[in-house]
Amino acid sequence: MDKAFQLSWKSIHREGDELTVEKDHVFHRNFHYNYPLIEKAEGIYLYDESGQQYMDASSGAVAVSVGHGNKEIIEAVAKQAEKVAFVHTLRFETEIQHHLSRLIASIAPDTLDTVYFTSGGAEANESAFKLARQYHIGHGKQKKTKIMSHWNSYHGNTMWTLSAGGDNNRRSLYEAELHEGTVHVLPPYRRGRPSSEGMTPEEFGEACLKEIEETIIREDPETISAFIVEPITGSQIAALVPPDNYLKGIRKLCQTYDILMIADEVMTGFGRTGEMFAVDHWQVVPDIITFAKGVSSAYLPLGGMIVSDGIVKVIKEEWDGKFAHGFTFSGHPLSLAAAKANIEYILKHDLVKKAKRQGEYLNGQLRKLAETWSFTGEVRGKGLLAGFEMVKDQMSNMAFESEFQAAEKFNALSLKNGAVLYPGQGQVKGEKFDHILLGPPLTITTQEIDKLITILEQNCSEFSELIKSTV
Ligand SMILES: Cc1ncc(COP(=O)(O)O)c(C=O)c1O
């Protein structure tokens, strides 16, 4: 081959082994954002082309649970690629499909025994909505079509999952296209609910459940197919942990009204919150758990659902065994190999317990930090899913003006200082509020948490100056 050659079409140039990087051909999420070019990722760190180190304190989008550069996962994928890289699950099965399904079923709660694979979280949730529909038709409940969910939840960016989600920032552009058959209730979140003042967590949980039951009755239980819940809210209300009676209450309501309970564990699954699944904190067994992200630590795209025996029985007996659904990449062997090695790594290194222990330390340090600064509001979380709100001042708990983009500004300072956070802006009753989500790899050490806190202190100090200069 010529030492230097030029591909003859368009403007891609190659000199020897070097591909000249031309930066004009990527349809970026934001054409006006200056993305650092990451050249290397190792452990909990990313390195850009200039050599700048960033602590990945959000594990990508809370996905890279075992950290970057994990040799066991890389080797497992290579080995699987040599054996069989792809077959279509419409016609064939692979050993890895069985191995991983058995492994996931063995760590899932109680009667959740059968695993369906997709390529990501939105596909997983959309699959669950379809499965719920087929289940209900299968046992004679044709009218059950609606999906219930929370405002301020996130379930994905396809139209049905966007409709079920409660992120007004993302929904607003598509108001006309959103599914009508989605019903939203308020999350167990005290902001925007003055009546909750003075209530104990238990009383608050009861009050929220009462609202949910009223909504179910108003909508007609015979029309509701499934209730999808993030057990601990991720990107929309950073790390909101519900009152202890809340998820159990939802489980009971779903049973009473023959509604399937879907726990969206896309962000929380596989140890992130200090239990294998977040529902395990409350011993709640939903009908379906959906997952993605941490299942493969994002080494390759994978999502899916873990389905209860009762639903599988209906598909087997009433539908001739057929689920009317599927994707080309469902059960892609390489993704499954990555996931199997990833989960084995999590188990072998006891990362679920570690997430719990390190999470308690991180949360304690965040609380101390929040005492120092007036703009750090409530600190929340479980395990290594942690978050804090950004408020004008702690006394009033008032949100920053949304145009100020407090969380984005805070994250920009953080990037400069060497840590990647997960900034967000939620919305309750029209009021937008900023928050920061943290979800470092479950492998993070105590010293690394201390380093993260030092960076956050620096961010806070600079953010405080920024507020002073903009008031
Ligand atoms: C709770 C939850 N559900 C669903 C999704 C969508 O997953 P994906 O981006 O893989 O489609 C996300 C992604 O952030 C999530 O956090």
Coordinates of C-alpha atoms and ligand atoms in Angstrom, one line a residue:
M1 CA 0.0 0.0 0.0
D2 CA 1.3 3.5 -0.8
K3 CA 2.9 5.2 2.2
A4 CA 0.9 8.3 1.6
F5 CA -2.4 8.2 -0.1
Q6 CA -5.5 10.3 -0.3
L7 CA -9.0 8.8 -0.3
S8 CA -10.5 10.1 -3.4
W9 CA -13.9 11.1 -2.1
K10 CA -14.7 14.3 -0.1
S11 CA -12.0 15.5 2.2
I12 CA -10.7 12.6 4.3
H13 CA -6.9 12.4 4.2
R14 CA -4.6 9.6 5.3
E15 CA -0.8 10.0 5.6
G16 CA 0.6 6.5 6.2
D17 CA -1.2 5.2 9.3
E18 CA -2.2 8.7 10.4
L19 CA -5.8 9.8 9.8
T20 CA -5.8 13.6 9.6
V21 CA -8.7 14.6 11.9
E22 CA -11.0 17.0 10.1
K23 CA -13.5 18.2 12.6
D24 CA -16.4 19.4 10.4
H25 CA -18.3 16.2 9.8
V26 CA -19.8 15.3 13.1
F27 CA -23.4 16.1 13.8
H28 CA -22.7 17.1 17.4
R29 CA -25.3 17.4 20.1
N30 CA -24.4 21.1 20.2
F31 CA -22.6 22.6 17.3
H32 CA -21.5 25.5 19.4
Y33 CA -20.0 23.6 22.3
N34 CA -16.2 23.1 22.4
Y35 CA -15.9 19.4 23.2
P36 CA -12.5 18.3 24.7
L37 CA -11.1 15.5 22.6
I38 CA -10.6 12.5 24.8
E39 CA -7.6 10.4 23.9
K40 CA -7.3 8.0 26.8
A41 CA -9.4 6.8 29.6
E42 CA -8.1 4.8 32.6
G43 CA -9.6 4.0 36.0
I44 CA -11.7 7.0 37.0
Y45 CA -9.8 9.4 34.8
L46 CA -10.1 10.8 31.2
Y47 CA -7.3 12.5 29.4
D48 CA -7.7 14.9 26.6
E49 CA -5.4 15.6 23.6
S50 CA -3.5 18.2 25.6
G51 CA -2.9 15.8 28.4
Q52 CA -5.4 17.4 30.8
Q53 CA -6.8 15.0 33.3
Y54 CA -10.5 14.9 34.2
M55 CA -11.8 12.8 37.1
D56 CA -14.9 11.1 35.6
A57 CA -17.1 11.8 38.6
S58 CA -20.3 11.0 36.6
S59 CA -19.0 7.8 35.0
G60 CA -20.0 9.2 31.6
A61 CA -23.8 9.4 32.0
V62 CA -23.6 7.4 35.2
A63 CA -22.7 4.3 33.2
V64 CA -19.1 3.3 33.5
S65 CA -19.5 1.5 36.8
V66 CA -16.2 -0.4 36.9
G67 CA -14.1 2.5 35.6
H68 CA -12.3 2.8 32.3
G69 CA -9.8 0.4 30.7
N70 CA -11.0 -2.7 32.4
K71 CA -8.9 -5.5 31.0
E72 CA -11.2 -8.3 31.9
I73 CA -14.1 -6.8 29.9
I74 CA -11.9 -5.9 27.0
E75 CA -10.5 -9.5 26.8
A76 CA -14.0 -11.0 27.1
V77 CA -15.2 -9.0 24.2
A78 CA -12.2 -9.9 22.1
K79 CA -12.7 -13.6 22.9
Q80 CA -16.4 -13.5 22.0
A81 CA -15.6 -11.6 18.7
E82 CA -13.3 -14.5 17.7
K83 CA -16.0 -17.0 18.6
V84 CA -19.1 -15.3 17.1
A85 CA -19.5 -11.6 16.8
F86 CA -23.1 -11.5 15.6
V87 CA -26.1 -13.6 14.8
H88 CA -29.7 -12.5 14.5
T89 CA -31.8 -13.5 17.5
L90 CA -34.8 -14.0 15.3
R91 CA -33.1 -17.1 13.9
F92 CA -30.3 -18.2 16.3
E93 CA -29.2 -18.2 19.9
T94 CA -25.8 -18.0 21.4
E95 CA -24.2 -19.5 24.6
I96 CA -23.4 -16.0 25.9
Q97 CA -27.2 -15.2 25.8
H98 CA -27.9 -18.0 28.2
H99 CA -24.9 -17.4 30.5
L100 CA -25.7 -13.7 30.9
S101 CA -29.4 -14.2 31.3
R102 CA -28.8 -16.8 34.0
L103 CA -26.4 -14.5 35.8
I104 CA -28.8 -11.5 35.7
A105 CA -31.7 -13.6 36.8
S106 CA -29.7 -15.0 39.7
I107 CA -29.0 -11.5 41.1
A108 CA -32.5 -10.1 40.4
P109 CA -35.3 -10.0 43.0
D110 CA -37.5 -13.0 43.6
T111 CA -39.7 -14.0 40.6
L112 CA -37.9 -11.9 38.0
D113 CA -36.3 -14.8 36.1
T114 CA -36.3 -14.0 32.3
V115 CA -34.2 -11.5 30.5
Y116 CA -34.8 -9.7 27.3
F117 CA -32.0 -7.6 25.6
T118 CA -32.0 -4.3 23.8
S119 CA -29.3 -1.8 23.0
G120 CA -30.1 0.9 25.5
G121 CA -32.4 2.3 28.2
A122 CA -35.0 3.9 26.0
E123 CA -35.4 0.7 24.0
A124 CA -35.7 -1.2 27.2
N125 CA -38.5 1.0 28.5
E126 CA -40.3 1.1 25.2
S127 CA -40.1 -2.8 25.1
A128 CA -41.5 -2.9 28.6
F129 CA -44.5 -0.7 27.6
K130 CA -45.2 -3.0 24.6
L131 CA -44.8 -6.1 26.8
A132 CA -47.3 -4.7 29.3
R133 CA -49.8 -4.1 26.5
Q134 CA -49.4 -7.6 25.2
Y135 CA -49.7 -9.1 28.7
H136 CA -52.9 -7.3 29.3
I137 CA -54.5 -8.2 26.0
G138 CA -53.3 -11.7 26.7
H139 CA -55.5 -11.9 29.8
G140 CA -58.5 -10.1 28.3
K141 CA -57.9 -6.5 29.4
Q142 CA -57.9 -4.8 26.0
K143 CA -58.7 -1.4 27.5
K144 CA -55.4 -1.2 29.4
T145 CA -53.3 1.1 27.3
K146 CA -52.1 4.0 29.4
I147 CA -48.6 4.4 31.0
M148 CA -48.4 6.1 34.3
S149 CA -45.2 7.9 35.4
H150 CA -43.8 10.8 37.4
W151 CA -43.2 14.4 36.4
N152 CA -39.4 15.0 36.6
S153 CA -38.6 11.4 35.6
Y154 CA -36.5 10.4 32.6
H155 CA -37.2 7.2 30.7
G156 CA -35.5 7.9 27.3
N157 CA -35.7 9.9 24.2
T158 CA -37.9 7.8 21.9
M159 CA -41.4 9.3 21.5
W160 CA -43.2 6.9 23.8
T161 CA -40.5 7.0 26.5
L162 CA -40.3 10.8 26.2
S163 CA -44.0 11.0 26.6
A164 CA -43.9 8.8 29.7
G165 CA -41.0 10.8 31.0
G166 CA -41.6 14.1 32.9
D167 CA -38.8 16.2 31.6
N168 CA -40.4 19.4 30.3
N169 CA -37.2 20.8 28.8
R170 CA -37.0 17.8 26.5
R171 CA -40.7 17.4 25.9
S172 CA -41.7 21.0 25.0
L173 CA -40.5 20.8 21.3
Y174 CA -42.7 17.8 20.7
E175 CA -45.9 18.7 22.6
A176 CA -48.0 17.9 19.5
E177 CA -46.5 14.5 19.0
L178 CA -46.4 13.1 22.5
H179 CA -48.5 10.1 23.3
E180 CA -51.9 11.0 24.8
G181 CA -52.0 7.8 26.8
T182 CA -49.5 8.8 29.4
V183 CA -50.6 10.0 32.8
H184 CA -48.2 11.8 35.1
V185 CA -48.2 12.2 38.9
L186 CA -45.9 14.4 41.0
P187 CA -42.8 12.8 42.4
P188 CA -42.2 12.4 46.1
Y189 CA -40.4 15.7 46.2
R190 CA -41.2 18.5 48.6
R191 CA -40.2 21.4 46.3
G192 CA -43.4 22.9 44.9
R193 CA -45.5 21.2 47.6
P194 CA -45.9 23.7 50.4
S195 CA -48.5 21.5 52.0
S196 CA -45.8 18.9 52.8
E197 CA -44.2 21.3 55.4
G198 CA -44.0 19.7 58.8
M199 CA -44.9 16.2 57.5
T200 CA -42.8 13.3 58.6
P201 CA -41.3 11.3 55.6
E202 CA -43.9 8.6 56.3
E203 CA -46.8 11.1 56.3
F204 CA -45.4 12.7 53.1
G205 CA -45.1 9.2 51.5
E206 CA -48.7 8.5 52.4
A207 CA -49.9 11.8 51.0
C208 CA -48.1 11.2 47.7
L209 CA -49.6 7.7 47.5
K210 CA -53.1 9.1 48.2
E211 CA -52.7 11.5 45.2
I212 CA -51.5 8.5 43.0
E213 CA -54.6 6.4 44.0
E214 CA -56.9 9.3 43.3
T215 CA -55.3 9.7 39.8
I216 CA -55.7 6.0 39.1
I217 CA -59.3 6.1 40.0
R218 CA -59.9 9.4 38.1
E219 CA -58.3 7.9 34.9
D220 CA -60.1 4.6 35.4
P221 CA -57.9 1.7 36.5
E222 CA -59.2 -0.5 33.7
T223 CA -57.4 1.8 31.2
I224 CA -54.0 1.8 32.9
S225 CA -51.4 -0.7 31.7
A226 CA -48.2 0.0 33.6
F227 CA -46.6 2.4 36.1
I228 CA -43.0 3.2 35.4
V229 CA -40.9 4.4 38.3
E230 CA -37.3 5.4 38.8
P231 CA -36.8 4.0 42.3
I232 CA -34.2 6.7 43.0
T233 CA -34.5 9.6 40.5
G234 CA -31.5 10.2 38.4
S235 CA -31.0 13.1 36.0
Q236 CA -34.2 15.0 36.6
I237 CA -34.1 15.4 40.4
A238 CA -30.6 14.6 41.2
A239 CA -30.6 11.4 43.4
L240 CA -34.0 11.9 45.0
V241 CA -34.6 9.1 47.5
P242 CA -38.3 8.5 48.2
P243 CA -39.8 8.0 51.7
D244 CA -39.4 4.4 52.9
N245 CA -43.1 3.6 52.4
Y246 CA -43.3 5.0 48.9
L247 CA -42.3 2.2 46.6
K248 CA -44.0 -0.4 48.7
G249 CA -47.1 1.7 48.4
I250 CA -46.8 1.9 44.6
R251 CA -46.3 -1.9 44.5
K252 CA -49.5 -2.3 46.5
L253 CA -51.5 0.1 44.3
C254 CA -50.3 -1.7 41.2
Q255 CA -51.4 -5.0 42.6
T256 CA -54.8 -3.7 43.7
Y257 CA -55.6 -2.2 40.2
D258 CA -53.9 -4.8 38.0
I259 CA -51.3 -2.4 36.8
L260 CA -47.8 -3.7 36.0
M261 CA -45.0 -2.0 38.0
I262 CA -41.9 -1.3 35.9
A263 CA -38.8 -0.2 37.9
D264 CA -36.6 1.8 35.6
E265 CA -33.2 0.8 36.9
V266 CA -31.3 2.1 33.8
M267 CA -29.3 4.4 36.0
T268 CA -29.6 2.6 39.4
G269 CA -29.1 -1.0 38.5
F270 CA -26.1 -3.3 39.1
G271 CA -24.9 -1.8 42.3
R272 CA -24.9 1.9 41.7
T273 CA -26.9 2.7 44.9
G274 CA -25.3 0.2 47.2
E275 CA -27.8 -2.6 46.5
M276 CA -27.7 -4.7 43.3
F277 CA -31.0 -3.0 42.3
A278 CA -32.4 0.1 43.9
V279 CA -35.7 -1.6 44.6
D280 CA -33.8 -4.0 46.9
H281 CA -33.4 -1.1 49.5
W282 CA -37.1 -1.6 50.2
Q283 CA -37.5 -5.3 49.2
V284 CA -39.9 -4.3 46.5
V285 CA -40.4 -6.8 43.6
P286 CA -41.7 -5.1 40.5
D287 CA -43.1 -6.9 37.5
I288 CA -40.4 -5.7 35.2
I289 CA -37.0 -4.2 35.8
T290 CA -35.5 -2.3 32.9
F291 CA -31.7 -1.8 32.8
A292 CA -28.9 -0.4 30.6
K293 CA -25.8 1.7 31.4
G294 CA -24.2 -0.2 34.3
V295 CA -25.1 -3.6 33.0
S296 CA -22.1 -3.4 30.6
S297 CA -20.4 -0.4 32.3
A298 CA -21.0 1.1 28.8
Y299 CA -18.1 -0.8 27.2
L300 CA -20.6 -1.7 24.6
P301 CA -24.3 -0.6 24.2
L302 CA -26.7 -2.8 26.1
G303 CA -30.1 -2.5 27.8
G304 CA -32.9 -4.8 28.5
M305 CA -35.6 -6.0 30.9
I306 CA -35.9 -8.6 33.6
V307 CA -39.4 -10.0 33.4
S308 CA -41.5 -11.7 36.1
D309 CA -42.6 -15.3 35.7
G310 CA -46.3 -14.3 35.5
I311 CA -45.8 -12.1 32.4
V312 CA -43.7 -14.8 30.7
K313 CA -46.4 -17.3 31.4
V314 CA -49.0 -15.2 29.6
I315 CA -46.7 -14.7 26.6
K316 CA -46.0 -18.5 26.5
E317 CA -49.6 -19.6 26.9
E318 CA -51.8 -16.9 25.3
W319 CA -49.5 -15.7 22.5
D320 CA -48.1 -18.9 21.3
G321 CA -44.8 -17.9 22.9
K322 CA -44.3 -14.8 20.8
F323 CA -43.5 -11.3 21.9
A324 CA -44.3 -9.1 19.0
H325 CA -41.2 -7.0 19.2
G326 CA -37.4 -7.0 18.5
F327 CA -34.4 -5.2 17.2
T328 CA -31.5 -6.2 15.0
F329 CA -29.1 -5.7 17.8
S330 CA -31.2 -7.4 20.5
G331 CA -28.8 -9.7 22.3
H332 CA -25.7 -8.7 20.4
P333 CA -23.0 -11.2 21.5
L334 CA -20.3 -8.7 22.0
S335 CA -22.4 -6.5 24.3
L336 CA -23.5 -9.6 26.2
A337 CA -19.9 -10.7 26.7
A338 CA -19.0 -7.2 28.0
A339 CA -21.9 -7.3 30.4
K340 CA -21.0 -10.8 31.7
A341 CA -17.4 -9.8 32.4
N342 CA -18.6 -6.6 33.9
I343 CA -21.1 -8.2 36.3
E344 CA -18.6 -10.8 37.3
Y345 CA -16.1 -8.1 38.0
I346 CA -18.7 -6.3 40.2
L347 CA -19.4 -9.5 42.1
K348 CA -15.7 -10.5 42.4
H349 CA -14.6 -7.2 43.8
D350 CA -17.7 -6.7 46.0
L351 CA -18.4 -3.4 44.3
V352 CA -22.0 -3.2 45.5
K353 CA -20.9 -3.1 49.2
K354 CA -18.1 -0.8 48.2
A355 CA -20.6 1.5 46.6
K356 CA -22.6 1.6 49.8
R357 CA -19.6 2.3 52.0
Q358 CA -17.9 4.8 49.7
G359 CA -21.3 6.4 49.0
E360 CA -21.8 7.1 52.7
Y361 CA -18.4 8.7 52.9
L362 CA -19.1 10.8 49.7
N363 CA -22.5 11.9 51.0
G364 CA -21.0 12.9 54.4
Q365 CA -18.3 15.0 52.7
L366 CA -20.8 16.6 50.4
R367 CA -22.9 17.6 53.4
K368 CA -19.9 19.1 55.1
L369 CA -19.2 21.0 51.9
A370 CA -22.8 22.2 51.6
E371 CA -22.6 23.7 55.1
T372 CA -19.9 26.1 54.0
W373 CA -21.6 27.6 50.9
S374 CA -24.9 29.4 50.8
F375 CA -25.8 28.2 47.2
T376 CA -25.6 24.5 48.0
G377 CA -29.1 23.3 48.8
E378 CA -30.3 19.8 49.8
V379 CA -27.7 17.0 49.5
R380 CA -29.2 13.6 48.7
G381 CA -28.5 10.1 47.4
K382 CA -27.8 6.5 48.2
G383 CA -24.6 4.6 47.4
L384 CA -22.6 6.3 44.7
L385 CA -25.5 8.1 43.2
A386 CA -25.4 11.5 44.9
G387 CA -26.7 14.9 44.2
F388 CA -27.1 18.4 45.5
E389 CA -29.3 21.3 44.6
M390 CA -28.1 24.8 43.7
V391 CA -30.2 27.6 45.3
K392 CA -29.9 31.3 45.6
D393 CA -29.5 30.9 49.3
Q394 CA -30.2 28.1 51.7
M395 CA -32.6 30.0 53.9
S396 CA -35.1 30.8 51.1
N397 CA -34.3 27.6 49.1
M398 CA -35.2 29.6 46.0
A399 CA -33.9 28.5 42.6
F400 CA -31.6 30.5 40.4
E401 CA -33.1 32.1 37.4
S402 CA -33.1 29.4 34.8
E403 CA -31.3 31.6 32.2
F404 CA -28.4 31.9 34.6
Q405 CA -27.7 28.2 34.0
A406 CA -26.2 27.7 37.4
A407 CA -25.5 24.0 37.1
E408 CA -23.9 24.3 33.6
K409 CA -21.7 27.1 34.9
F410 CA -20.7 25.0 37.9
N411 CA -19.9 22.1 35.7
A412 CA -17.8 24.3 33.4
L413 CA -15.7 25.4 36.4
S414 CA -15.4 21.8 37.4
L415 CA -14.1 20.8 34.0
K416 CA -11.5 23.5 34.2
N417 CA -10.6 22.2 37.7
G418 CA -10.4 18.6 36.6
A419 CA -13.7 16.8 37.3
V420 CA -16.7 15.9 35.1
L421 CA -20.1 16.2 36.9
Y422 CA -23.6 15.7 35.6
P423 CA -25.4 19.1 35.7
G424 CA -29.1 19.3 35.3
Q425 CA -32.1 21.6 35.4
G426 CA -35.4 20.2 36.6
Q427 CA -38.8 21.9 36.6
V428 CA -41.6 21.8 39.1
K429 CA -44.8 23.6 38.4
G430 CA -43.1 25.9 35.9
E431 CA -40.2 26.7 38.3
K432 CA -36.8 25.5 37.0
F433 CA -34.1 24.5 39.5
D434 CA -30.5 23.5 39.0
H435 CA -28.8 20.5 40.5
I436 CA -25.6 18.5 40.2
L437 CA -25.6 14.8 40.0
L438 CA -22.5 12.7 40.9
G439 CA -22.0 9.1 40.0
P440 CA -18.3 8.2 40.0
P441 CA -17.2 4.6 39.1
L442 CA -17.9 2.1 41.9
T443 CA -14.2 1.5 42.1
I444 CA -13.5 5.0 43.5
T445 CA -11.1 5.0 46.5
T446 CA -11.4 7.2 49.6
Q447 CA -8.4 9.3 48.5
E448 CA -10.0 9.8 45.1
I449 CA -13.2 11.0 46.9
D450 CA -11.1 13.4 48.9
K451 CA -9.6 14.7 45.7
L452 CA -13.1 15.1 44.2
I453 CA -14.2 17.1 47.3
T454 CA -11.1 19.3 46.9
I455 CA -12.1 20.0 43.3
L456 CA -15.7 20.7 44.4
E457 CA -14.4 23.1 47.1
Q458 CA -12.4 25.0 44.4
N459 CA -15.5 25.0 42.1
C460 CA -17.6 26.4 45.0
S461 CA -15.1 29.1 45.8
E462 CA -15.0 30.2 42.1
F463 CA -18.8 29.9 41.7
S464 CA -19.3 32.1 44.8
E465 CA -17.0 34.8 43.1
L466 CA -19.0 34.4 39.9
I467 CA -22.3 35.0 41.7
K468 CA -20.9 38.1 43.4
S469 CA -19.6 39.5 40.1
T470 CA -23.0 38.9 38.3
V471 CA -25.3 40.3 41.0
Ligands
LIG1 C1 -33.5 6.3 34.4 C2 -33.2 6.3 32.9 N1 -34.0 5.7 32.1 C3 -33.8 5.6 30.8 C4 -32.7 6.3 30.2 C5 -32.5 6.2 28.7 O1 -31.4 5.4 28.4 P1 -30.7 5.5 27.0 O2 -30.0 6.8 27.0 O3 -29.7 4.3 27.1 O4 -31.7 5.3 26.0 C6 -31.8 6.9 31.1 C7 -30.6 7.6 30.5 O5 -30.1 8.5 31.1 C8 -32.1 7.0 32.4 O6 -31.3 7.6 33.3

